[in-house]
Coordinates of C-alpha atoms and ligand atoms in Angstrom, one line a residue:
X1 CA 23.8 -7.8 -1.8
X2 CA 22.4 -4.4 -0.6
X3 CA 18.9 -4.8 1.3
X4 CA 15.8 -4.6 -0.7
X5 CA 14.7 -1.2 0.0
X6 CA 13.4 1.9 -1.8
X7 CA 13.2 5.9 -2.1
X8 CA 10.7 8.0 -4.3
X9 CA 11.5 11.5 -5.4
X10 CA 8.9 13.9 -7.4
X11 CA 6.3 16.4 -7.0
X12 CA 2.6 16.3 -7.9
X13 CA 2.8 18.9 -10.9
X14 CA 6.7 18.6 -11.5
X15 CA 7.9 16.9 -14.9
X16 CA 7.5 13.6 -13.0
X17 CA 7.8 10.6 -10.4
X18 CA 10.6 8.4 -10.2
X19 CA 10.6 5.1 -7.8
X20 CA 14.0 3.4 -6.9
X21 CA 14.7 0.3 -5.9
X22 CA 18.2 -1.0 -4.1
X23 CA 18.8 -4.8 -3.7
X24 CA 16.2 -6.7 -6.3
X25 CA 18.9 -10.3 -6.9
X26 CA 19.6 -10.6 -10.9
X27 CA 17.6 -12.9 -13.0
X28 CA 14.2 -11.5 -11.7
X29 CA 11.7 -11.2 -14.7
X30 CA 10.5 -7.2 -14.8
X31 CA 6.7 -8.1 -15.7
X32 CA 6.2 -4.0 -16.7
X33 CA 2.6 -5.5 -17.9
X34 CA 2.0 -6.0 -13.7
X35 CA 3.6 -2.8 -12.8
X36 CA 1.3 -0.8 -15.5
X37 CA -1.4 -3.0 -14.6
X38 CA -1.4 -1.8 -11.0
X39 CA -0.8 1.8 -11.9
X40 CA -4.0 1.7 -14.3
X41 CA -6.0 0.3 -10.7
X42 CA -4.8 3.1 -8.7
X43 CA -5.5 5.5 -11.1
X44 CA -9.3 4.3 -11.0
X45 CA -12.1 4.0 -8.4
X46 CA -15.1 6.6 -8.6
X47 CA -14.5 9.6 -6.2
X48 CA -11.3 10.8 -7.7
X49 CA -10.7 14.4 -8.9
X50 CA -10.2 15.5 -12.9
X51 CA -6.9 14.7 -12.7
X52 CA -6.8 10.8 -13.2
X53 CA -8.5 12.0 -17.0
X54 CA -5.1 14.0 -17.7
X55 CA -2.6 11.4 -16.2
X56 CA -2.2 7.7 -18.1
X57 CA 0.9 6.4 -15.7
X58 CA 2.5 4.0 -16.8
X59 CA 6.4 3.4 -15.8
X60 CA 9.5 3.8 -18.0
X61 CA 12.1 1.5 -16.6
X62 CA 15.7 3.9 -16.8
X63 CA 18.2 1.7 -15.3
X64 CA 18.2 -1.9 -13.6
X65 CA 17.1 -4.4 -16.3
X66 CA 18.7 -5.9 -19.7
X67 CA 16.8 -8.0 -22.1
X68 CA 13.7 -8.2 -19.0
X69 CA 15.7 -9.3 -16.4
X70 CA 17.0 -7.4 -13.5
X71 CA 21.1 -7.4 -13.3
X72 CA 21.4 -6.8 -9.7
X73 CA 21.7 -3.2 -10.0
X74 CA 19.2 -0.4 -8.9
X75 CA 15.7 -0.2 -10.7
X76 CA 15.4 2.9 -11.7
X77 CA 11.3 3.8 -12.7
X78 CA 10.2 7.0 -13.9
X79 CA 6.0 7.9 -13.8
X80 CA 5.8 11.0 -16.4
X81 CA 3.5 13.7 -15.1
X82 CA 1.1 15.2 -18.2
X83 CA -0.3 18.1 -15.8
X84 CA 3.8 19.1 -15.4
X85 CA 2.8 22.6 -14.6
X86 CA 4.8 23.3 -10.8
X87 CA 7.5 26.6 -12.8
X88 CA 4.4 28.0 -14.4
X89 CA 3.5 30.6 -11.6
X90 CA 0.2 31.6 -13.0
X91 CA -0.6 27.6 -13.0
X92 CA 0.5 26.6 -9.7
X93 CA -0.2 30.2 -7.6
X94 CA 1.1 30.4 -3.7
X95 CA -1.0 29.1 -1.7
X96 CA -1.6 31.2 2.3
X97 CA -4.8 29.4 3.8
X98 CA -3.8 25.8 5.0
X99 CA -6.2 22.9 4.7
X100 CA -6.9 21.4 7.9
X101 CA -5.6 18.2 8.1
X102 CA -3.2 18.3 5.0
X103 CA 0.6 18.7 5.5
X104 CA 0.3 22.7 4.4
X105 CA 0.5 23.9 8.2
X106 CA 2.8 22.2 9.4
X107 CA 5.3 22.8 6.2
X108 CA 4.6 26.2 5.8
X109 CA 6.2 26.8 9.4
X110 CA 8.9 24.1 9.0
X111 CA 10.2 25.2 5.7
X112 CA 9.7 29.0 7.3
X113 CA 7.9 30.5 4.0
X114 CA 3.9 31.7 4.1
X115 CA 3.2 29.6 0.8
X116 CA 2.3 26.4 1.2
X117 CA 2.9 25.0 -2.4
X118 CA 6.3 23.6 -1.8
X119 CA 5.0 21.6 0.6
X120 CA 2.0 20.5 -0.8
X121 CA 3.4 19.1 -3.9
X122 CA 5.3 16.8 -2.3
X123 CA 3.0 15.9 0.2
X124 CA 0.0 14.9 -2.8
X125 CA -0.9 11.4 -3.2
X126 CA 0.4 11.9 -6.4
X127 CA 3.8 10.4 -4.8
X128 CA 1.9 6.8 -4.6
X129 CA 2.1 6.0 -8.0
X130 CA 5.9 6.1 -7.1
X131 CA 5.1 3.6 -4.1
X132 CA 2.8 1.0 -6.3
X133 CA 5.9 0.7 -9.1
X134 CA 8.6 -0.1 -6.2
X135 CA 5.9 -2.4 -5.0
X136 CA 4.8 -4.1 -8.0
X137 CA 8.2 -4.8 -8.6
X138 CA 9.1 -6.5 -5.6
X139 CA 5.8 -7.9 -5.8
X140 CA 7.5 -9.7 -8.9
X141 CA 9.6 -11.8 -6.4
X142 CA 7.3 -12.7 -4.3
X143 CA 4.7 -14.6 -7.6
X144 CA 8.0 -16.2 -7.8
X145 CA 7.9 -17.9 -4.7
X146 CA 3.8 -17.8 -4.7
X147 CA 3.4 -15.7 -2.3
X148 CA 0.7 -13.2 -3.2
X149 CA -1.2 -9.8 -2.1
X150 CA -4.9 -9.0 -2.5
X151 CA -6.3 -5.4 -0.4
X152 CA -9.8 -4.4 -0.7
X153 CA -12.3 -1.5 0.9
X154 CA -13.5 -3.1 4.0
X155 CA -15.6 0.2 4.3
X156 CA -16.6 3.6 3.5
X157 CA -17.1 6.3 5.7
X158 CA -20.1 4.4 7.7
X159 CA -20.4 1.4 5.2
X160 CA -19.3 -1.7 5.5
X161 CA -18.3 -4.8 3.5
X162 CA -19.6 -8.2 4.2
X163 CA -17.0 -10.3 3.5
X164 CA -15.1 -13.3 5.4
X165 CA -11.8 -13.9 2.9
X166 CA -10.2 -17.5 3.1
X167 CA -7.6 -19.1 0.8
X168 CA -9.9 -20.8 -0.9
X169 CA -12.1 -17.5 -2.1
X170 CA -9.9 -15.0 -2.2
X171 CA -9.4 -15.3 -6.1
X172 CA -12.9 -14.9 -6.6
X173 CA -13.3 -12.0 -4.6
X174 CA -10.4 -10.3 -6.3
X175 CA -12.1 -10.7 -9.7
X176 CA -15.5 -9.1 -7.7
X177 CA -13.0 -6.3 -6.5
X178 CA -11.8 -5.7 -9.9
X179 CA -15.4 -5.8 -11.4
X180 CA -16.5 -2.8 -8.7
X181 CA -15.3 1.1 -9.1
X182 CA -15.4 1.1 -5.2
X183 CA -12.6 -1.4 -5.0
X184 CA -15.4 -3.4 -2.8
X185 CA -16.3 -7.2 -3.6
X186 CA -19.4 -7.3 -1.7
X187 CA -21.7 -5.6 -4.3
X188 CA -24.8 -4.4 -2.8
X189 CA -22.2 -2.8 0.1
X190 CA -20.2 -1.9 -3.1
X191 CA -23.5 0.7 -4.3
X192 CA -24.4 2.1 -0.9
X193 CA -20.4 3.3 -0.7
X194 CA -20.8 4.5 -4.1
X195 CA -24.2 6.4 -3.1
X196 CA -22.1 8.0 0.0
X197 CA -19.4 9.2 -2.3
X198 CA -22.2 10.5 -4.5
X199 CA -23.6 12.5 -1.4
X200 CA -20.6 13.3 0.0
X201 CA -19.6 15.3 -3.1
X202 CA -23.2 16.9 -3.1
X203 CA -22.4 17.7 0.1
X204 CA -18.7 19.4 -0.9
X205 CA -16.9 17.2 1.6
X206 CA -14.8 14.1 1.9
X207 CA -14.9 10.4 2.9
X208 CA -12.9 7.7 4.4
X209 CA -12.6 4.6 4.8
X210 CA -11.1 1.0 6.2
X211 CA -8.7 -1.3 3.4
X212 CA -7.7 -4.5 4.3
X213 CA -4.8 -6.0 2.9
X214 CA -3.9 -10.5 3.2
X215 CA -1.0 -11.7 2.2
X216 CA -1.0 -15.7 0.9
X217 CA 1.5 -18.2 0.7
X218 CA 3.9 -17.1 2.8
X219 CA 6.3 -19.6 5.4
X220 CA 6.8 -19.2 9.2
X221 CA 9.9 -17.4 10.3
X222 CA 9.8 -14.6 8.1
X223 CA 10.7 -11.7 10.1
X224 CA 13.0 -10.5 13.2
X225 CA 11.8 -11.5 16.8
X226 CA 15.5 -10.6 17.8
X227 CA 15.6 -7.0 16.8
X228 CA 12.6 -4.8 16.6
X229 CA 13.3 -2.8 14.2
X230 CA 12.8 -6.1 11.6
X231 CA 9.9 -7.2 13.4
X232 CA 7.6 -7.7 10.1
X233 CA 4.6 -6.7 11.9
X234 CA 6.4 -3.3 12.9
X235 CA 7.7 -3.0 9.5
X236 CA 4.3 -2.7 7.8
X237 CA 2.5 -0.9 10.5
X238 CA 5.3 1.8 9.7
X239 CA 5.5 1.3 5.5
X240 CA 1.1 1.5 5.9
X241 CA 1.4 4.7 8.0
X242 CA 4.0 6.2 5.5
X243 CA 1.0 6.4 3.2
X244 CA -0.8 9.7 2.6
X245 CA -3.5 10.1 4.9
X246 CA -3.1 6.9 6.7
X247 CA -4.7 7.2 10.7
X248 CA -4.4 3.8 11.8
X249 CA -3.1 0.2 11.1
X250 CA -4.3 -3.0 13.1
X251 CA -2.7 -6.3 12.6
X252 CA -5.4 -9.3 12.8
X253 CA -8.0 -8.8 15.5
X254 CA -5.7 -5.9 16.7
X255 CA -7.7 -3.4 18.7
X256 CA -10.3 -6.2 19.3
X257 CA -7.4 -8.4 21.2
X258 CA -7.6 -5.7 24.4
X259 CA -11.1 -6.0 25.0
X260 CA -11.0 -10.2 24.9
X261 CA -9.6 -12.7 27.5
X262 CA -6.5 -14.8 26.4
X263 CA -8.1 -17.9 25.4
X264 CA -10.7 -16.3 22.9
X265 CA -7.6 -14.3 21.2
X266 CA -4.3 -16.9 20.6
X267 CA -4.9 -18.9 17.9
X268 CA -5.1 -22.6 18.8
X269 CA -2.3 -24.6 16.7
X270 CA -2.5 -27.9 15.3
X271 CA -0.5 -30.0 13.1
X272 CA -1.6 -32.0 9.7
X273 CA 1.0 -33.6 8.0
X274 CA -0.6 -34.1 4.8
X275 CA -0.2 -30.4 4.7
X276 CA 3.7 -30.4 5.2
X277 CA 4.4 -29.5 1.2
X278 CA 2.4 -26.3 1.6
X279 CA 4.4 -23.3 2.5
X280 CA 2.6 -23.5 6.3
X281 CA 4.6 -26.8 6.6
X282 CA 1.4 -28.3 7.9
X283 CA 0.9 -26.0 10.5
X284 CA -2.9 -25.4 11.0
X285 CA -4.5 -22.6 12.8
X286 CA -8.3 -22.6 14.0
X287 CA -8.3 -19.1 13.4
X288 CA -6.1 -16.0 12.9
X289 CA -6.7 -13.7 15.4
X290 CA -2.8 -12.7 14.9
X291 CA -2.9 -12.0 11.0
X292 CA -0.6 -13.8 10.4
X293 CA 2.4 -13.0 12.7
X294 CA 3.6 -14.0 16.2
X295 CA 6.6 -12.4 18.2
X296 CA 7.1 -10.3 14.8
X297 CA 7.6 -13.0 12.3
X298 CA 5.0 -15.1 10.1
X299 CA 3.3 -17.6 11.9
X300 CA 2.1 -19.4 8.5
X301 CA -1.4 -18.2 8.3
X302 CA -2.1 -15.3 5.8
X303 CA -0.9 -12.0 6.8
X304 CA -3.9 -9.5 7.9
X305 CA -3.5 -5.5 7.7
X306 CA -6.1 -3.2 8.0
X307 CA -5.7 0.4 7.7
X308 CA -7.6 3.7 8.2
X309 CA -7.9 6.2 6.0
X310 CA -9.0 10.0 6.8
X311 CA -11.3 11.4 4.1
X312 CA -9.2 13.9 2.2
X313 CA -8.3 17.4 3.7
X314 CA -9.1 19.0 0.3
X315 CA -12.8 20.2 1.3
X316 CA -14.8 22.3 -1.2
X317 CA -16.7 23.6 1.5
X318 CA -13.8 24.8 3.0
X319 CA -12.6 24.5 6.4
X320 CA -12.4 27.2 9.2
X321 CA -8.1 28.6 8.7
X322 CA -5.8 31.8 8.7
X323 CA -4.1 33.0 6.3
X324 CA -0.3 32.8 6.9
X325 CA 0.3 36.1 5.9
X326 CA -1.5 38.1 8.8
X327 CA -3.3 35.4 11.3
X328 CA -6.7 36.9 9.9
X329 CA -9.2 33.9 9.9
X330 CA -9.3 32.5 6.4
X331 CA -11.7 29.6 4.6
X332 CA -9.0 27.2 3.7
X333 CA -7.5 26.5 0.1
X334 CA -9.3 24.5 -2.4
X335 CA -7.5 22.6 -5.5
X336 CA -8.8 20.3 -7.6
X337 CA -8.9 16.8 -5.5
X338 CA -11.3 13.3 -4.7
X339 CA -14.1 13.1 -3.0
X340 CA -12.7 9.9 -1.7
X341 CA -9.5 7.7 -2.6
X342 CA -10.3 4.3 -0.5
X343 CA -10.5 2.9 -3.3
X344 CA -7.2 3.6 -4.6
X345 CA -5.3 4.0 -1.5
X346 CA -6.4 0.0 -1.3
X347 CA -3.9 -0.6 -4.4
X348 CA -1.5 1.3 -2.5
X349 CA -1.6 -0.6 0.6
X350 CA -1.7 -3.4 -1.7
X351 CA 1.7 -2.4 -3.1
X352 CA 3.3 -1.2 0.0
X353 CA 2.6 -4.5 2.2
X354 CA 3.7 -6.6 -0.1
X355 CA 7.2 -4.7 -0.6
X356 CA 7.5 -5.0 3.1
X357 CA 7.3 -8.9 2.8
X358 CA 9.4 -9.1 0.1
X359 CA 11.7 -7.3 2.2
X360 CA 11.8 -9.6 5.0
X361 CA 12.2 -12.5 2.4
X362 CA 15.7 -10.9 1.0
X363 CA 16.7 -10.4 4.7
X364 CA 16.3 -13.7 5.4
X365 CA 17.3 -15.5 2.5
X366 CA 19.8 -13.6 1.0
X367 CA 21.1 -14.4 -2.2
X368 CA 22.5 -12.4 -5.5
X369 CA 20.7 -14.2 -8.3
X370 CA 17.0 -15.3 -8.2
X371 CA 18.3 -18.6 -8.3
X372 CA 20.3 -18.5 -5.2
X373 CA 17.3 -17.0 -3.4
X374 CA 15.0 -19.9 -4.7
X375 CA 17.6 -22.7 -3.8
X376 CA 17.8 -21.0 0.0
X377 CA 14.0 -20.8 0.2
X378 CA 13.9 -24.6 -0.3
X379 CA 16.7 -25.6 1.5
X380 CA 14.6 -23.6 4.5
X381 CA 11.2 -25.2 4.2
X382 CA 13.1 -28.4 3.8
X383 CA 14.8 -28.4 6.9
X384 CA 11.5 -26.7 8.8
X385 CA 9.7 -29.9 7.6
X386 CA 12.4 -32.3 8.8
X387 CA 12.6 -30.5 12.3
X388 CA 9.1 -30.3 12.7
X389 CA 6.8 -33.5 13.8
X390 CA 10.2 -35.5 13.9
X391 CA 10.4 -34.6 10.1
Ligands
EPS1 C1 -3.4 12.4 -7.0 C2 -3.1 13.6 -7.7 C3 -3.4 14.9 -7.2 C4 -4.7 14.8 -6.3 C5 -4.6 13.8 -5.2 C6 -4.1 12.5 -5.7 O1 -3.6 15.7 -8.3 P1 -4.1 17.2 -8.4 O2 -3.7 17.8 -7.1 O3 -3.4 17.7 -9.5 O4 -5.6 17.1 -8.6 O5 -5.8 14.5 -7.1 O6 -3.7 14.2 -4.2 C7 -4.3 14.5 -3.0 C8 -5.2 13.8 -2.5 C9 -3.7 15.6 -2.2 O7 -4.1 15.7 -1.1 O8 -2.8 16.2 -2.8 C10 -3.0 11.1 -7.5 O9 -2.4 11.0 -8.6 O10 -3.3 10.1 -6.8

């Protein structure tokens, strides 16, 4: 069994995107309805550019699967690009003013040439619709063991959500979530957001914004306190940062834990054995302060991410620049691009935590065959519940 892992390759305008993914066990059901499903969300959300009107992604499994079912062996996904247009010179010109904030600097000089389109193509967000097919997939696994991921937009630029989620209404604020083109489920907060977009593109700019990401149903001891490097909280601050235009990624209270004394930040435990046949094992917490991991495993309580976004660095306005040619100032670059993508970096971050999870789970329970990996999970909660509270 190889680790569960993943690699993207493809450029925004190039023929198209292709998402790999190394060490799914055989016997897992390749729900492509999900993984189109979730490519359809990202391509939504009002603030995004033209090209979501020329694209319809939808992935084209290549290798990996027979008769539904994975075999054990790489899934292979391609993502065809319509606007394939990157060897048509007049289509995609060079490109000598860097935006500020995009990846165009900084590529331009490391890759030694003036034109920043090599680097820009790769750098688009266009790469996530890669990211949410690997994670959709191996968001497959985790239904199986009902373990399930739900991100919304906490905020926009300077608005803000309402909303406390809990097990019990987290369902019903997805369906909100899915019923608003801000990716919001608080609705009133879900219109002002949509009236700052509105603005923002009046006012030829950009906006960001804060996603927040739980994670239900999954057991303590999923993670590495023994090696940092599989510490599950590490591992998704680094998959959440790996996303375009990420800025920041707090765990539960995160930055709010340094300004707070000890007492009013750990999460008091407690212990109700009618609970033990729930994947918490019966553990209660009065609150989770810790999102859902302690010492870099889960602690039981629902996993919290929340991540900030930087408005995009595409600015019609334009931005003050050079152009790389002579060090002359220079109004930077503009292509076609959102106004804002909160809401569909959310699906992203959606995607990309919960291939992180599933991660950990493959670490930790091996196995070659989904059935293997669903006899080991048992055989784990079983003994957790016979250590725990003298069983
Ligand atoms: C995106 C596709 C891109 C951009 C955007 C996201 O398409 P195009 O550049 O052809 O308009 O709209 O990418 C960026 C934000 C960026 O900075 O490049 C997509 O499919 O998500």
């Amino acid at each position: 069994m190889s680790a569960l892992d993943y690699q993207t390759a493809g450029e925004s305008h190039g023929p198209g995107m292709i998402a790999l993914v190394t060490g799914l066990p055989a016997g897992l059901g390749v729900d492509t309805g999900f993984i189109n499903a979730e490519l359809a969300r990202r391509q939504g959300g009002y603030g995004r550019g033209g090209r979501q009107n020329i694209e319809d992604d939808k992935a084209e499994v290549l290798a990996g699967v027979r008769q539904g079912l994975t075999i054990g062996s790489p899934l292979a996904m391609r993502i065809v690009n319509r606007d394939s247009r990157m060897d048509d010179a007049a289509r995609t010109p060079p490109i000598h003013t860097p935006r500020p904030g995009h990846a165009d600097l900084a590529g331009s000089v490391k890759y030694l040439t003036p034109d920043c389109r090599g680097t820009l193509e790769r750098a688009s967000a266009r790469e996530t619709a890669a990211r949410v097919a690997a994670g959709a997939a191996a968001r497959l696994l985790l239904h199986e063991l009902g373990i399930e991921v739900f991100a919304f937009v906490r905020s926009i630029a300077t608005v803000g959500a309402d909303v406390a989620v809990t097990e019990a209404n987290w369902r019903s604020l997805r369906q909100a979530r899915d019923a608003s083109d801000v990716g919001c489920p608080d609705e009133a907060a879900g219109a002002a957001m949509r009236e700052a977009i509105r603005r923002a593109k009046i006012d030829k700019t950009t906006l960001g914004g804060v996603i927040e990401v739980h994670v239900f149903g999954c057991p303590p001891g999923i993670g590495s306190t023994m090696d940092w490097r599989d510490r599950l909280d590490a591992r998704l601050a680094y998959a959440v940062m790996g996303v375009q235009a990420m800025k920041g990624v707090e765990i539960g209270l995160g930055f709010g834990c340094a300004s707070r004394p000890g007492h009013e930040v750990h999460d008091p435990i407690g212990y109700d054995p009618a609970r033990r046949e729930e994947p918490t094992l019966g553990l209660v917490r009065a609150t989770n302060n810790a999102g859902g991991t302690e010492g870099g495993m889960t602690d039981g309580a629902p996993i919290v991410v929340r991540a900030a976004m930087k408005p995009i660095s595409t600015v019609l306005r334009g931005m003050p620049s050079i152009d790389l040619r002579t060090g002359e100032a220079a109004p930077s670059a503009y292509e076609r691009s959102d106004v804002c993508a909160v809401p569909a970096a959310a699906v992203v971050l959606e995607n990309v935590v919960g291939f992180e999870v599933a991660r950990a789970l493959r670490q930790k329970f091996g196995g070659d065959s989904m059935a293997e990996v669903r006899a080991q999970y048992d055989a784990y909660l079983a003994l957790a519940r016979k250590m725990l509270a003298g069983g």
